[in-house]
């Protein structure tokens, strides 16, 4: 179990704030005609200006992808669920949805957050999907209280997603976050039945990245030959949202609040 000192908590607060500000600024650059390569360059500039370093650029996957991740953030458009690679060929158009997953290190600590944005006017079904992802995240965050289990977060997310009729991606999960981007424990967005003594209990001072990924259709995924880009198998839209939060005795502190 990772216990954090006050020094660590303040470090996490600052990193969260820098990550949230960068994501907020980047979101304002999203409009039709902009490529994900443009967004990537602006991400690099924003991070440099803030004195932060991308946590994704050069990241080597434990999943066996041979090439390290080449983006300063992940840019996932429409049916891309996560880890979309920035490209000059991916140019946003009216009606698209794009998730920007921005994780950075600031003074040794990691802030990790994701938003799914609408490019201009989107279809009602895209709109509803994004709303549901945000509601699932809110609902999961509400359960991140000391004494609860990780499973309570998972259940809250899964319940919102399924009630709205959406799929929940199983291959990618939330995680502890601190001096490293990915720390113990994993936070699935679905419940895995297990014995009580196998459950992970939450305690004050834990910092977690909670990140539901919802699909409009089936939750099955496929990976592009680039070794990173993950899409829905059925081509349906996906939405991904994420906050870094601090567990306390009461409602958690959202460290990446925008
Ligand atoms: N922010 C993402 C996460 O929550 C970062 C992973 S993307 C990778 O896990 F390219 F770095 F793998
Ligand atoms: Co994350």
PDB file of C-alpha atoms and ligand atoms in Angstrom:
ATOM      1  CA  UNK A   1       0.000   0.000   0.000  1.00  0.00           C
ATOM      2  CA  UNK A   2       1.392   3.380  -0.942  1.00  0.00           C
ATOM      3  CA  UNK A   3       1.172   5.902   1.911  1.00  0.00           C
ATOM      4  CA  UNK A   4       1.962   9.472   1.074  1.00  0.00           C
ATOM      5  CA  UNK A   5       3.538  12.173   3.214  1.00  0.00           C
ATOM      6  CA  UNK A   6       2.241  15.761   3.241  1.00  0.00           C
ATOM      7  CA  UNK A   7       5.159  16.652   0.984  1.00  0.00           C
ATOM      8  CA  UNK A   8       3.985  14.033  -1.496  1.00  0.00           C
ATOM      9  CA  UNK A   9       0.398  15.207  -1.314  1.00  0.00           C
ATOM     10  CA  UNK A  10       1.360  18.780  -2.065  1.00  0.00           C
ATOM     11  CA  UNK A  11       3.496  17.525  -4.935  1.00  0.00           C
ATOM     12  CA  UNK A  12       0.514  15.598  -6.281  1.00  0.00           C
ATOM     13  CA  UNK A  13      -1.730  18.638  -5.897  1.00  0.00           C
ATOM     14  CA  UNK A  14       0.667  20.778  -7.914  1.00  0.00           C
ATOM     15  CA  UNK A  15       1.134  18.135 -10.617  1.00  0.00           C
ATOM     16  CA  UNK A  16      -2.630  17.712 -10.861  1.00  0.00           C
ATOM     17  CA  UNK A  17      -3.138  21.438 -11.209  1.00  0.00           C
ATOM     18  CA  UNK A  18      -0.516  21.738 -13.953  1.00  0.00           C
ATOM     19  CA  UNK A  19      -2.010  18.762 -15.824  1.00  0.00           C
ATOM     20  CA  UNK A  20      -5.540  20.191 -15.551  1.00  0.00           C
ATOM     21  CA  UNK A  21      -4.455  23.629 -16.755  1.00  0.00           C
ATOM     22  CA  UNK A  22      -2.627  22.143 -19.739  1.00  0.00           C
ATOM     23  CA  UNK A  23      -5.642  20.020 -20.673  1.00  0.00           C
ATOM     24  CA  UNK A  24      -7.964  23.010 -20.303  1.00  0.00           C
ATOM     25  CA  UNK A  25      -5.751  25.143 -22.555  1.00  0.00           C
ATOM     26  CA  UNK A  26      -5.457  22.365 -25.111  1.00  0.00           C
ATOM     27  CA  UNK A  27      -9.203  21.865 -25.173  1.00  0.00           C
ATOM     28  CA  UNK A  28      -9.580  25.437 -26.319  1.00  0.00           C
ATOM     29  CA  UNK A  29      -7.524  24.590 -29.409  1.00  0.00           C
ATOM     30  CA  UNK A  30      -9.923  21.847 -30.488  1.00  0.00           C
ATOM     31  CA  UNK A  31     -11.921  22.813 -33.577  1.00  0.00           C
ATOM     32  CA  UNK A  32     -12.566  21.625 -37.128  1.00  0.00           C
ATOM     33  CA  UNK A  33      -9.481  21.840 -39.363  1.00  0.00           C
ATOM     34  CA  UNK A  34      -6.940  21.178 -36.624  1.00  0.00           C
ATOM     35  CA  UNK A  35      -4.902  17.951 -36.860  1.00  0.00           C
ATOM     36  CA  UNK A  36      -3.947  15.762 -33.924  1.00  0.00           C
ATOM     37  CA  UNK A  37      -0.344  16.492 -34.870  1.00  0.00           C
ATOM     38  CA  UNK A  38      -1.036  20.222 -34.328  1.00  0.00           C
ATOM     39  CA  UNK A  39      -2.572  19.426 -30.942  1.00  0.00           C
ATOM     40  CA  UNK A  40       0.461  17.324 -30.081  1.00  0.00           C
ATOM     41  CA  UNK A  41       2.868  20.176 -30.821  1.00  0.00           C
ATOM     42  CA  UNK A  42       0.811  22.574 -28.731  1.00  0.00           C
ATOM     43  CA  UNK A  43       0.837  20.029 -25.928  1.00  0.00           C
ATOM     44  CA  UNK A  44       4.625  19.932 -26.064  1.00  0.00           C
ATOM     45  CA  UNK A  45       4.813  23.729 -25.930  1.00  0.00           C
ATOM     46  CA  UNK A  46       2.315  24.003 -23.073  1.00  0.00           C
ATOM     47  CA  UNK A  47       4.206  21.450 -21.011  1.00  0.00           C
ATOM     48  CA  UNK A  48       7.573  23.070 -21.670  1.00  0.00           C
ATOM     49  CA  UNK A  49       6.180  26.455 -20.656  1.00  0.00           C
ATOM     50  CA  UNK A  50       4.785  24.990 -17.448  1.00  0.00           C
ATOM     51  CA  UNK A  51       8.090  23.265 -16.594  1.00  0.00           C
ATOM     52  CA  UNK A  52       6.476  19.858 -16.965  1.00  0.00           C
ATOM     53  CA  UNK A  53       7.441  16.717 -18.871  1.00  0.00           C
ATOM     54  CA  UNK A  54       5.029  14.449 -20.732  1.00  0.00           C
ATOM     55  CA  UNK A  55       4.484  11.090 -19.062  1.00  0.00           C
ATOM     56  CA  UNK A  56       3.398   9.453 -22.308  1.00  0.00           C
ATOM     57  CA  UNK A  57       6.157  10.605 -24.679  1.00  0.00           C
ATOM     58  CA  UNK A  58       8.637   7.758 -24.995  1.00  0.00           C
ATOM     59  CA  UNK A  59       6.543   5.501 -22.734  1.00  0.00           C
ATOM     60  CA  UNK A  60       7.254   1.807 -23.208  1.00  0.00           C
ATOM     61  CA  UNK A  61       4.240  -0.437 -22.872  1.00  0.00           C
ATOM     62  CA  UNK A  62       4.390  -3.497 -20.674  1.00  0.00           C
ATOM     63  CA  UNK A  63       1.887  -4.966 -23.131  1.00  0.00           C
ATOM     64  CA  UNK A  64       4.610  -5.791 -25.610  1.00  0.00           C
ATOM     65  CA  UNK A  65       4.321  -2.913 -28.053  1.00  0.00           C
ATOM     66  CA  UNK A  66       7.846  -2.690 -29.476  1.00  0.00           C
ATOM     67  CA  UNK A  67       7.838   1.035 -30.187  1.00  0.00           C
ATOM     68  CA  UNK A  68       7.583   3.590 -27.423  1.00  0.00           C
ATOM     69  CA  UNK A  69       4.607   5.957 -27.491  1.00  0.00           C
ATOM     70  CA  UNK A  70       5.419   9.016 -29.667  1.00  0.00           C
ATOM     71  CA  UNK A  71       2.865  11.598 -28.448  1.00  0.00           C
ATOM     72  CA  UNK A  72       3.037  14.241 -25.724  1.00  0.00           C
ATOM     73  CA  UNK A  73      -0.548  13.205 -25.000  1.00  0.00           C
ATOM     74  CA  UNK A  74      -2.949  10.655 -26.518  1.00  0.00           C
ATOM     75  CA  UNK A  75      -5.466  11.886 -29.108  1.00  0.00           C
ATOM     76  CA  UNK A  76      -8.291   9.446 -29.776  1.00  0.00           C
ATOM     77  CA  UNK A  77     -10.916  10.397 -32.362  1.00  0.00           C
ATOM     78  CA  UNK A  78     -14.391   8.803 -32.750  1.00  0.00           C
ATOM     79  CA  UNK A  79     -14.025   4.987 -32.719  1.00  0.00           C
ATOM     80  CA  UNK A  80     -10.517   5.225 -31.229  1.00  0.00           C
ATOM     81  CA  UNK A  81     -10.836   4.390 -27.541  1.00  0.00           C
ATOM     82  CA  UNK A  82      -7.345   5.165 -26.223  1.00  0.00           C
ATOM     83  CA  UNK A  83      -3.709   5.735 -27.252  1.00  0.00           C
ATOM     84  CA  UNK A  84      -4.443   7.428 -30.579  1.00  0.00           C
ATOM     85  CA  UNK A  85      -1.115   8.536 -32.067  1.00  0.00           C
ATOM     86  CA  UNK A  86      -0.879  12.169 -33.221  1.00  0.00           C
ATOM     87  CA  UNK A  87      -0.969  12.445 -36.996  1.00  0.00           C
ATOM     88  CA  UNK A  88      -1.057  15.136 -39.674  1.00  0.00           C
ATOM     89  CA  UNK A  89      -3.597  12.947 -41.453  1.00  0.00           C
ATOM     90  CA  UNK A  90      -6.113  12.980 -38.615  1.00  0.00           C
ATOM     91  CA  UNK A  91      -7.821  16.335 -39.136  1.00  0.00           C
ATOM     92  CA  UNK A  92     -10.768  17.144 -36.923  1.00  0.00           C
ATOM     93  CA  UNK A  93     -14.077  17.819 -38.592  1.00  0.00           C
ATOM     94  CA  UNK A  94     -17.440  19.071 -37.362  1.00  0.00           C
ATOM     95  CA  UNK A  95     -19.270  16.279 -35.544  1.00  0.00           C
ATOM     96  CA  UNK A  96     -16.149  14.390 -34.389  1.00  0.00           C
ATOM     97  CA  UNK A  97     -15.473  13.570 -30.787  1.00  0.00           C
ATOM     98  CA  UNK A  98     -11.897  13.504 -29.482  1.00  0.00           C
ATOM     99  CA  UNK A  99     -10.477  12.306 -26.217  1.00  0.00           C
ATOM    100  CA  UNK A 100      -7.280  13.951 -25.059  1.00  0.00           C
ATOM    101  CA  UNK A 101      -5.443  11.940 -22.414  1.00  0.00           C
ATOM    102  CA  UNK A 102      -2.795  14.164 -20.881  1.00  0.00           C
ATOM    103  CA  UNK A 103      -0.377  12.887 -18.261  1.00  0.00           C
ATOM    104  CA  UNK A 104       2.695  14.801 -17.118  1.00  0.00           C
ATOM    105  CA  UNK A 105       5.392  14.960 -14.479  1.00  0.00           C
ATOM    106  CA  UNK A 106       5.853  18.146 -12.520  1.00  0.00           C
ATOM    107  CA  UNK A 107       8.567  18.327  -9.847  1.00  0.00           C
ATOM    108  CA  UNK A 108       8.678  14.550  -9.689  1.00  0.00           C
ATOM    109  CA  UNK A 109       4.962  13.838  -9.441  1.00  0.00           C
ATOM    110  CA  UNK A 110       2.454  12.704 -12.035  1.00  0.00           C
ATOM    111  CA  UNK A 111      -0.867  14.316 -12.888  1.00  0.00           C
ATOM    112  CA  UNK A 112      -3.074  12.320 -15.251  1.00  0.00           C
ATOM    113  CA  UNK A 113      -6.350  13.487 -16.792  1.00  0.00           C
ATOM    114  CA  UNK A 114      -8.538  12.943 -19.834  1.00  0.00           C
ATOM    115  CA  UNK A 115     -11.483  14.709 -21.401  1.00  0.00           C
ATOM    116  CA  UNK A 116     -13.650  13.834 -24.393  1.00  0.00           C
ATOM    117  CA  UNK A 117     -14.553  16.921 -26.395  1.00  0.00           C
ATOM    118  CA  UNK A 118     -17.092  17.647 -29.102  1.00  0.00           C
ATOM    119  CA  UNK A 119     -15.914  19.219 -32.344  1.00  0.00           C
ATOM    120  CA  UNK A 120     -18.698  21.695 -33.069  1.00  0.00           C
ATOM    121  CA  UNK A 121     -22.163  20.161 -33.177  1.00  0.00           C
ATOM    122  CA  UNK A 122     -22.202  16.378 -32.651  1.00  0.00           C
ATOM    123  CA  UNK A 123     -24.996  13.826 -33.078  1.00  0.00           C
ATOM    124  CA  UNK A 124     -27.379  13.320 -30.133  1.00  0.00           C
ATOM    125  CA  UNK A 125     -25.988   9.808 -29.677  1.00  0.00           C
ATOM    126  CA  UNK A 126     -22.404  11.083 -29.415  1.00  0.00           C
ATOM    127  CA  UNK A 127     -23.589  13.724 -27.009  1.00  0.00           C
ATOM    128  CA  UNK A 128     -25.321  11.167 -24.797  1.00  0.00           C
ATOM    129  CA  UNK A 129     -22.262   8.879 -24.797  1.00  0.00           C
ATOM    130  CA  UNK A 130     -19.979  11.663 -23.538  1.00  0.00           C
ATOM    131  CA  UNK A 131     -22.514  12.681 -20.900  1.00  0.00           C
ATOM    132  CA  UNK A 132     -22.707   9.063 -19.691  1.00  0.00           C
ATOM    133  CA  UNK A 133     -18.911   8.749 -19.495  1.00  0.00           C
ATOM    134  CA  UNK A 134     -18.775  11.919 -17.396  1.00  0.00           C
ATOM    135  CA  UNK A 135     -21.565  10.696 -15.162  1.00  0.00           C
ATOM    136  CA  UNK A 136     -19.799   7.335 -14.739  1.00  0.00           C
ATOM    137  CA  UNK A 137     -16.614   9.144 -13.697  1.00  0.00           C
ATOM    138  CA  UNK A 138     -18.484  11.357 -11.217  1.00  0.00           C
ATOM    139  CA  UNK A 139     -20.230   8.346  -9.775  1.00  0.00           C
ATOM    140  CA  UNK A 140     -16.966   6.384  -9.465  1.00  0.00           C
ATOM    141  CA  UNK A 141     -15.204   9.313  -7.809  1.00  0.00           C
ATOM    142  CA  UNK A 142     -17.994   9.556  -5.222  1.00  0.00           C
ATOM    143  CA  UNK A 143     -17.149   6.043  -4.051  1.00  0.00           C
ATOM    144  CA  UNK A 144     -13.430   6.789  -3.598  1.00  0.00           C
ATOM    145  CA  UNK A 145     -13.649   7.209   0.162  1.00  0.00           C
ATOM    146  CA  UNK A 146     -11.390   5.605   2.776  1.00  0.00           C
ATOM    147  CA  UNK A 147     -12.907   2.371   4.070  1.00  0.00           C
ATOM    148  CA  UNK A 148     -14.581   1.629   0.734  1.00  0.00           C
ATOM    149  CA  UNK A 149     -13.121  -0.889  -1.700  1.00  0.00           C
ATOM    150  CA  UNK A 150     -11.755  -0.347  -5.201  1.00  0.00           C
ATOM    151  CA  UNK A 151     -14.679  -2.515  -6.230  1.00  0.00           C
ATOM    152  CA  UNK A 152     -17.119   0.192  -5.083  1.00  0.00           C
ATOM    153  CA  UNK A 153     -15.595   2.575  -7.624  1.00  0.00           C
ATOM    154  CA  UNK A 154     -15.757  -0.116 -10.313  1.00  0.00           C
ATOM    155  CA  UNK A 155     -19.381  -0.954  -9.548  1.00  0.00           C
ATOM    156  CA  UNK A 156     -20.501   2.661  -9.622  1.00  0.00           C
ATOM    157  CA  UNK A 157     -18.910   3.195 -13.041  1.00  0.00           C
ATOM    158  CA  UNK A 158     -20.236  -0.047 -14.495  1.00  0.00           C
ATOM    159  CA  UNK A 159     -23.751   0.630 -13.217  1.00  0.00           C
ATOM    160  CA  UNK A 160     -23.979   4.053 -14.861  1.00  0.00           C
ATOM    161  CA  UNK A 161     -22.571   2.712 -18.136  1.00  0.00           C
ATOM    162  CA  UNK A 162     -24.870  -0.281 -18.315  1.00  0.00           C
ATOM    163  CA  UNK A 163     -27.970   1.667 -17.307  1.00  0.00           C
ATOM    164  CA  UNK A 164     -27.272   4.015 -20.210  1.00  0.00           C
ATOM    165  CA  UNK A 165     -26.850   0.993 -22.509  1.00  0.00           C
ATOM    166  CA  UNK A 166     -23.123   1.359 -23.150  1.00  0.00           C
ATOM    167  CA  UNK A 167     -20.212  -1.069 -23.227  1.00  0.00           C
ATOM    168  CA  UNK A 168     -17.371  -0.873 -20.702  1.00  0.00           C
ATOM    169  CA  UNK A 169     -13.856  -1.487 -22.020  1.00  0.00           C
ATOM    170  CA  UNK A 170     -12.118  -4.227 -20.009  1.00  0.00           C
ATOM    171  CA  UNK A 171      -8.563  -4.222 -21.345  1.00  0.00           C
ATOM    172  CA  UNK A 172      -7.614  -0.819 -19.912  1.00  0.00           C
ATOM    173  CA  UNK A 173      -8.176   0.290 -16.342  1.00  0.00           C
ATOM    174  CA  UNK A 174      -7.570   3.103 -13.890  1.00  0.00           C
ATOM    175  CA  UNK A 175      -4.581   3.020 -11.571  1.00  0.00           C
ATOM    176  CA  UNK A 176      -2.748   4.380  -8.609  1.00  0.00           C
ATOM    177  CA  UNK A 177      -0.644   7.391  -9.594  1.00  0.00           C
ATOM    178  CA  UNK A 178       2.222   9.121  -7.801  1.00  0.00           C
ATOM    179  CA  UNK A 179       5.914   9.385  -8.592  1.00  0.00           C
ATOM    180  CA  UNK A 180       5.165   6.955 -11.395  1.00  0.00           C
ATOM    181  CA  UNK A 181       2.238   7.181 -13.807  1.00  0.00           C
ATOM    182  CA  UNK A 182       1.068   3.644 -13.126  1.00  0.00           C
ATOM    183  CA  UNK A 183       1.086   2.449  -9.544  1.00  0.00           C
ATOM    184  CA  UNK A 184      -0.811  -0.037  -7.430  1.00  0.00           C
ATOM    185  CA  UNK A 185      -3.758  -0.656  -7.361  1.00  0.00           C
ATOM    186  CA  UNK A 186      -5.507  -1.210 -10.665  1.00  0.00           C
ATOM    187  CA  UNK A 187      -8.998   0.274 -10.862  1.00  0.00           C
ATOM    188  CA  UNK A 188     -11.162  -1.658 -13.311  1.00  0.00           C
ATOM    189  CA  UNK A 189     -14.288  -0.007 -14.659  1.00  0.00           C
ATOM    190  CA  UNK A 190     -16.247  -3.222 -14.035  1.00  0.00           C
ATOM    191  CA  UNK A 191     -16.658  -5.561 -11.092  1.00  0.00           C
ATOM    192  CA  UNK A 192     -14.547  -8.711 -10.952  1.00  0.00           C
ATOM    193  CA  UNK A 193     -16.202 -11.094  -8.493  1.00  0.00           C
ATOM    194  CA  UNK A 194     -13.697 -12.024  -5.773  1.00  0.00           C
ATOM    195  CA  UNK A 195     -13.429 -13.009  -2.118  1.00  0.00           C
ATOM    196  CA  UNK A 196     -13.607 -10.263   0.496  1.00  0.00           C
ATOM    197  CA  UNK A 197     -10.003 -10.809   1.607  1.00  0.00           C
ATOM    198  CA  UNK A 198      -8.843 -10.266  -1.976  1.00  0.00           C
ATOM    199  CA  UNK A 199     -10.518  -6.895  -2.209  1.00  0.00           C
ATOM    200  CA  UNK A 200      -8.432  -3.735  -2.118  1.00  0.00           C
ATOM    201  CA  UNK A 201      -9.485  -1.317   0.594  1.00  0.00           C
ATOM    202  CA  UNK A 202      -9.111   2.402   0.028  1.00  0.00           C
ATOM    203  CA  UNK A 203      -7.378   4.560   2.593  1.00  0.00           C
ATOM    204  CA  UNK A 204      -6.798   8.279   3.103  1.00  0.00           C
ATOM    205  CA  UNK A 205      -3.781   9.552   1.210  1.00  0.00           C
ATOM    206  CA  UNK A 206      -4.107   7.240  -1.777  1.00  0.00           C
ATOM    207  CA  UNK A 207      -3.931   9.062  -5.100  1.00  0.00           C
ATOM    208  CA  UNK A 208      -5.810   7.373  -7.909  1.00  0.00           C
ATOM    209  CA  UNK A 209      -6.477   7.897 -11.603  1.00  0.00           C
ATOM    210  CA  UNK A 210     -10.056   6.888 -12.319  1.00  0.00           C
ATOM    211  CA  UNK A 211     -10.763   6.560 -16.018  1.00  0.00           C
ATOM    212  CA  UNK A 212     -13.887   4.968 -17.496  1.00  0.00           C
ATOM    213  CA  UNK A 213     -13.891   4.107 -21.201  1.00  0.00           C
ATOM    214  CA  UNK A 214     -17.394   3.634 -22.641  1.00  0.00           C
ATOM    215  CA  UNK A 215     -18.436   2.384 -26.065  1.00  0.00           C
ATOM    216  CA  UNK A 216     -21.670   3.134 -27.892  1.00  0.00           C
ATOM    217  CA  UNK A 217     -21.749  -0.447 -29.192  1.00  0.00           C
ATOM    218  CA  UNK A 218     -19.896  -3.587 -28.200  1.00  0.00           C
ATOM    219  CA  UNK A 219     -16.923  -3.156 -25.872  1.00  0.00           C
ATOM    220  CA  UNK A 220     -14.632  -5.455 -27.891  1.00  0.00           C
ATOM    221  CA  UNK A 221     -11.399  -3.768 -28.975  1.00  0.00           C
ATOM    222  CA  UNK A 222      -8.876  -4.081 -31.774  1.00  0.00           C
ATOM    223  CA  UNK A 223      -5.402  -2.638 -32.057  1.00  0.00           C
ATOM    224  CA  UNK A 224      -3.931  -0.973 -35.143  1.00  0.00           C
ATOM    225  CA  UNK A 225      -0.656  -2.210 -36.642  1.00  0.00           C
ATOM    226  CA  UNK A 226       1.082   0.859 -35.150  1.00  0.00           C
ATOM    227  CA  UNK A 227       1.079  -1.096 -31.874  1.00  0.00           C
ATOM    228  CA  UNK A 228      -0.791   1.612 -29.954  1.00  0.00           C
ATOM    229  CA  UNK A 229      -4.067   2.882 -31.405  1.00  0.00           C
ATOM    230  CA  UNK A 230      -6.964   1.007 -29.794  1.00  0.00           C
ATOM    231  CA  UNK A 231     -10.372   1.081 -31.512  1.00  0.00           C
ATOM    232  CA  UNK A 232     -13.772  -0.459 -31.028  1.00  0.00           C
ATOM    233  CA  UNK A 233     -14.022  -3.634 -33.077  1.00  0.00           C
ATOM    234  CA  UNK A 234     -17.488  -2.708 -34.327  1.00  0.00           C
ATOM    235  CA  UNK A 235     -16.495   0.837 -35.287  1.00  0.00           C
ATOM    236  CA  UNK A 236     -18.814   2.427 -32.733  1.00  0.00           C
ATOM    237  CA  UNK A 237     -17.901   5.634 -30.918  1.00  0.00           C
ATOM    238  CA  UNK A 238     -15.952   5.599 -27.651  1.00  0.00           C
ATOM    239  CA  UNK A 239     -15.621   8.153 -24.858  1.00  0.00           C
ATOM    240  CA  UNK A 240     -12.866   8.305 -22.221  1.00  0.00           C
ATOM    241  CA  UNK A 241     -12.666  10.632 -19.232  1.00  0.00           C
ATOM    242  CA  UNK A 242     -10.262  10.689 -16.291  1.00  0.00           C
ATOM    243  CA  UNK A 243      -9.344  12.520 -13.125  1.00  0.00           C
ATOM    244  CA  UNK A 244      -6.530  12.127 -10.621  1.00  0.00           C
ATOM    245  CA  UNK A 245      -8.067  12.172  -7.144  1.00  0.00           C
ATOM    246  CA  UNK A 246      -6.953  12.028  -3.528  1.00  0.00           C
ATOM    247  CA  UNK A 247      -8.802   9.641  -1.204  1.00  0.00           C
ATOM    248  CA  UNK A 248      -9.849  11.127   2.145  1.00  0.00           C
ATOM    249  CA  UNK A 249     -12.324  10.227   4.886  1.00  0.00           C
ATOM    250  CA  UNK A 250     -14.982  12.192   3.034  1.00  0.00           C
ATOM    251  CA  UNK A 251     -15.554  13.019  -0.605  1.00  0.00           C
ATOM    252  CA  UNK A 252     -12.269  12.830  -2.525  1.00  0.00           C
ATOM    253  CA  UNK A 253     -10.276  15.834  -3.588  1.00  0.00           C
ATOM    254  CA  UNK A 254     -10.169  16.065  -7.388  1.00  0.00           C
ATOM    255  CA  UNK A 255      -6.554  17.023  -8.090  1.00  0.00           C
ATOM    256  CA  UNK A 256      -7.123  17.649 -11.812  1.00  0.00           C
ATOM    257  CA  UNK A 257     -10.241  19.790 -11.500  1.00  0.00           C
ATOM    258  CA  UNK A 258     -10.584  22.150 -14.467  1.00  0.00           C
TER     259      UNK A 258
HETATM  260  N1  LIG B   1      -2.848   8.559 -19.277  1.00  0.00           N
HETATM  261  C1  LIG B   1      -2.721   7.229 -19.794  1.00  0.00           C
HETATM  262  C2  LIG B   1      -3.070   6.272 -18.686  1.00  0.00           C
HETATM  263  O1  LIG B   1      -3.853   6.612 -17.909  1.00  0.00           O
HETATM  264  C3  LIG B   1      -1.399   7.100 -20.331  1.00  0.00           C
HETATM  265  C4  LIG B   1      -1.096   5.821 -20.985  1.00  0.00           C
HETATM  266  S1  LIG B   1      -0.741   6.128 -22.574  1.00  0.00           S
HETATM  267  C5  LIG B   1       0.790   5.551 -22.846  1.00  0.00           C
HETATM  268  O2  LIG B   1      -2.646   5.180 -18.535  1.00  0.00           O
HETATM  269  F1  LIG B   1       1.025   5.782 -24.063  1.00  0.00           F
HETATM  270  F2  LIG B   1       1.634   6.186 -22.118  1.00  0.00           F
HETATM  271  F3  LIG B   1       0.819   4.261 -22.572  1.00  0.00           F
HETATM  272 CO1  LIG B   2      -4.465   7.144 -16.471  1.00  0.00          CO
END
